[in-house]
Coordinates of C-alpha atoms in Angstrom, one line a residue:
X1 CA 133.1 100.9 109.1
X2 CA 131.4 102.3 105.9
X3 CA 130.3 105.9 105.8
X4 CA 128.0 107.0 103.1
X5 CA 127.8 110.6 102.1
X6 CA 125.1 112.4 100.0
X7 CA 126.3 115.9 99.1
X8 CA 126.7 118.3 96.2
X9 CA 129.8 120.3 95.0
X10 CA 127.8 123.5 95.7
X11 CA 126.5 122.9 99.2
X12 CA 128.6 124.9 101.7
X13 CA 127.7 122.8 104.6
X14 CA 128.6 119.7 102.6
X15 CA 132.2 121.0 102.3
X16 CA 132.3 121.9 105.9
X17 CA 130.5 118.8 107.2
X18 CA 133.0 116.7 105.4
X19 CA 135.9 118.8 106.9
X20 CA 134.7 118.2 110.4
X21 CA 134.2 114.3 109.8
X22 CA 137.8 114.1 108.4
X23 CA 139.2 115.9 111.6
X24 CA 137.1 113.4 113.8
X25 CA 138.4 110.5 111.8
X26 CA 142.1 111.9 112.3
X27 CA 141.4 111.4 116.1
X28 CA 139.8 107.8 115.7
X29 CA 141.9 105.1 116.9
X30 CA 140.4 102.8 114.1
X31 CA 140.6 105.2 111.0
X32 CA 142.3 102.5 109.0
X33 CA 139.1 100.6 109.1
X34 CA 136.9 103.2 107.7
X35 CA 135.8 103.4 104.0
X36 CA 133.9 106.4 102.5
X37 CA 131.5 106.4 99.6
X38 CA 130.2 109.5 98.1
X39 CA 126.7 110.0 96.5
X40 CA 125.3 112.4 94.1
X41 CA 122.7 114.8 95.1
X42 CA 121.4 118.0 93.5
X43 CA 121.1 120.7 95.8
X44 CA 119.7 123.5 93.6
X45 CA 118.3 121.5 90.5
X46 CA 118.3 123.7 87.3
X47 CA 120.5 126.4 88.6
X48 CA 122.5 128.3 85.9
X49 CA 125.4 130.7 85.8
X50 CA 124.2 134.3 84.6
X51 CA 127.5 136.2 83.5
X52 CA 125.5 139.5 84.0
X53 CA 124.7 138.7 87.8
X54 CA 127.2 138.3 90.6
X55 CA 126.8 135.3 93.2
X56 CA 124.5 137.3 95.4
X57 CA 122.2 138.2 92.8
X58 CA 121.9 134.8 91.5
X59 CA 121.4 133.3 95.0
X60 CA 118.6 136.0 95.9
X61 CA 116.8 135.0 92.6
X62 CA 117.0 131.3 93.5
X63 CA 115.9 132.0 97.2
X64 CA 113.5 134.8 96.7
X65 CA 115.3 137.2 98.8
X66 CA 117.5 140.4 98.1
X67 CA 121.2 140.6 97.1
X68 CA 121.8 142.1 100.6
X69 CA 120.0 139.6 102.6
X70 CA 121.9 136.8 100.4
X71 CA 125.3 138.6 101.2
X72 CA 124.4 138.5 105.0
X73 CA 123.6 134.9 105.0
X74 CA 126.5 133.9 102.9
X75 CA 128.8 136.0 105.0
X76 CA 127.8 133.9 108.2
X77 CA 128.5 130.7 106.4
X78 CA 131.8 132.0 105.4
X79 CA 132.8 132.6 108.9
X80 CA 131.5 129.1 109.8
X81 CA 133.9 127.9 107.0
X82 CA 136.9 129.9 108.3
X83 CA 136.6 128.4 111.8
X84 CA 137.1 125.1 110.0
X85 CA 140.2 126.3 107.9
X86 CA 138.3 126.7 104.8
X87 CA 138.5 130.1 102.6
X88 CA 135.0 130.7 100.9
X89 CA 135.1 133.5 98.6
X90 CA 131.6 134.2 97.6
X91 CA 132.5 137.3 95.8
X92 CA 133.7 135.2 92.9
X93 CA 131.6 132.1 93.1
X94 CA 129.5 131.2 90.1
X95 CA 126.0 129.6 90.3
X96 CA 126.3 126.2 88.5
X97 CA 124.2 123.4 87.2
X98 CA 126.1 120.4 89.0
X99 CA 124.5 117.6 87.0
X100 CA 127.3 117.3 84.4
X101 CA 129.6 117.2 87.2
X102 CA 127.9 114.5 88.9
X103 CA 127.7 112.5 85.7
X104 CA 131.6 112.5 85.4
X105 CA 131.8 112.0 89.2
X106 CA 130.1 108.5 88.6
X107 CA 132.9 107.8 86.3
X108 CA 135.4 109.0 88.8
X109 CA 133.9 106.5 91.3
X110 CA 134.6 103.7 88.9
X111 CA 138.3 104.7 89.2
X112 CA 138.3 105.0 92.8
X113 CA 138.7 108.7 92.6
X114 CA 135.2 109.8 94.2
X115 CA 136.8 111.6 97.3
X116 CA 139.5 113.3 95.4
X117 CA 136.8 114.3 92.9
X118 CA 134.5 116.0 95.4
X119 CA 137.5 117.8 97.2
X120 CA 138.7 119.1 93.7
X121 CA 135.4 120.6 93.0
X122 CA 134.7 122.0 96.4
X123 CA 138.0 123.9 96.2
X124 CA 137.3 125.1 92.8
X125 CA 133.9 126.2 93.4
X126 CA 134.3 127.7 97.0
X127 CA 137.8 129.0 96.8
X128 CA 138.7 129.7 93.3
X129 CA 135.5 131.1 91.6
X130 CA 135.7 128.2 88.9
X131 CA 132.3 127.7 87.0
X132 CA 132.0 124.1 87.6
X133 CA 129.2 123.4 85.0
X134 CA 132.0 124.5 82.3
X135 CA 133.1 121.5 80.0
X136 CA 136.6 122.7 80.0
X137 CA 136.7 123.3 83.9
X138 CA 135.2 119.6 84.5
X139 CA 137.9 118.2 82.2
X140 CA 140.8 120.2 83.9
X141 CA 139.5 119.2 87.5
X142 CA 139.1 115.6 86.4
X143 CA 142.6 115.5 84.8
X144 CA 144.0 117.2 87.9
X145 CA 143.1 114.1 90.0
X146 CA 144.3 111.7 87.3
X147 CA 141.2 110.8 85.2
X148 CA 141.2 110.4 81.4
X149 CA 140.3 113.8 79.9
X150 CA 139.4 112.1 76.6
X151 CA 136.8 110.1 78.6
X152 CA 135.5 113.1 80.5
X153 CA 134.9 114.9 77.3
X154 CA 133.0 111.9 75.8
X155 CA 130.8 111.5 78.9
X156 CA 129.9 115.2 78.6
X157 CA 129.2 115.1 74.9
X158 CA 126.8 112.2 75.3
X159 CA 124.4 114.1 77.6
X160 CA 123.4 111.0 79.2
X161 CA 126.2 108.8 79.9
X162 CA 126.4 108.1 83.5
X163 CA 123.1 110.0 84.1
X164 CA 121.1 106.9 85.4
X165 CA 123.9 106.4 88.1
X166 CA 123.6 109.9 89.3
X167 CA 119.9 109.8 89.1
X168 CA 119.8 106.5 91.0
X169 CA 121.9 108.1 94.0
X170 CA 119.3 111.0 94.1
X171 CA 116.3 108.6 94.2
X172 CA 118.0 106.4 96.7
X173 CA 118.4 109.6 98.9
X174 CA 114.6 110.0 98.9
X175 CA 114.2 106.4 99.9
X176 CA 116.3 106.8 102.9
X177 CA 114.6 110.0 104.0
X178 CA 117.3 112.5 102.9
X179 CA 115.8 116.0 103.1
X180 CA 118.8 118.0 103.3
X181 CA 122.6 117.5 102.5
X182 CA 125.1 116.8 103.9
X183 CA 123.6 113.5 104.9
X184 CA 126.0 111.0 106.5
X185 CA 125.1 107.2 107.1
X186 CA 127.3 105.0 109.1
X187 CA 127.1 101.4 108.3
X188 CA 123.7 101.6 106.5
X189 CA 122.0 102.2 110.0
X190 CA 123.0 105.5 111.8
X191 CA 122.3 108.8 110.1
X192 CA 123.8 112.2 110.7
X193 CA 122.3 115.3 108.9
X194 CA 124.2 118.5 108.4
X195 CA 127.6 120.2 109.2
X196 CA 127.6 118.8 112.8
X197 CA 130.6 119.8 115.0
X198 CA 133.7 117.4 115.0
X199 CA 132.8 116.5 118.7
X200 CA 129.4 114.8 117.4
X201 CA 131.2 113.0 114.5
X202 CA 133.6 111.8 117.1
X203 CA 131.0 110.4 119.5
X204 CA 129.1 108.7 116.4
X205 CA 132.4 107.0 115.4
X206 CA 132.9 105.7 119.0
X207 CA 129.4 104.6 119.3
X208 CA 129.1 102.9 115.9
X209 CA 132.4 101.1 116.5
X210 CA 131.6 99.9 119.9
X211 CA 128.1 98.7 118.8
X212 CA 129.5 96.8 116.0
X213 CA 132.2 95.2 118.0
X214 CA 129.5 94.2 120.6
X215 CA 127.3 92.7 117.7

């Protein structure tokens, strides 16, 4: 079974949704027959880190709300993450442009490291307050999963290496009807959008497997 996931490093529901999917897979009798492919998506194109603003202020600017309302919304997300065993820390998060990270992610895919890459960036962004648009941060996280730091530095310096691949993922998302992330596609047929509960993913896994066996 092939599962394709469109997501972005700064998407809280992507991190939560993947955690739910992984928990469902742990309870799936045919987990060893599953392969997962990640695809790039920009949740907030053009987002930038402003060192003079905290995360709530930057988020409020982006969403057209107040910092107080932004904090309330993110507190709810934090509680949802905690129920999944994830420790979100919005107080130290930093708004970031994710395209540089996605270009390096495309390189990580060529090295069979796409899942490890996403997890490293999720943890750094949501739990450690790392600025994931920063070149040194991207290199450090890439090296932490075994990627060649010099190659990563080369990609970032080029400004366009692997950009076509990242853009192609985003364009493909539009073709298959992705209007929000996370977006999961099972065997190029069955789509699930959002951070659905573990039970929903379990039902989908069972259904897809049963239908494929009948076919």
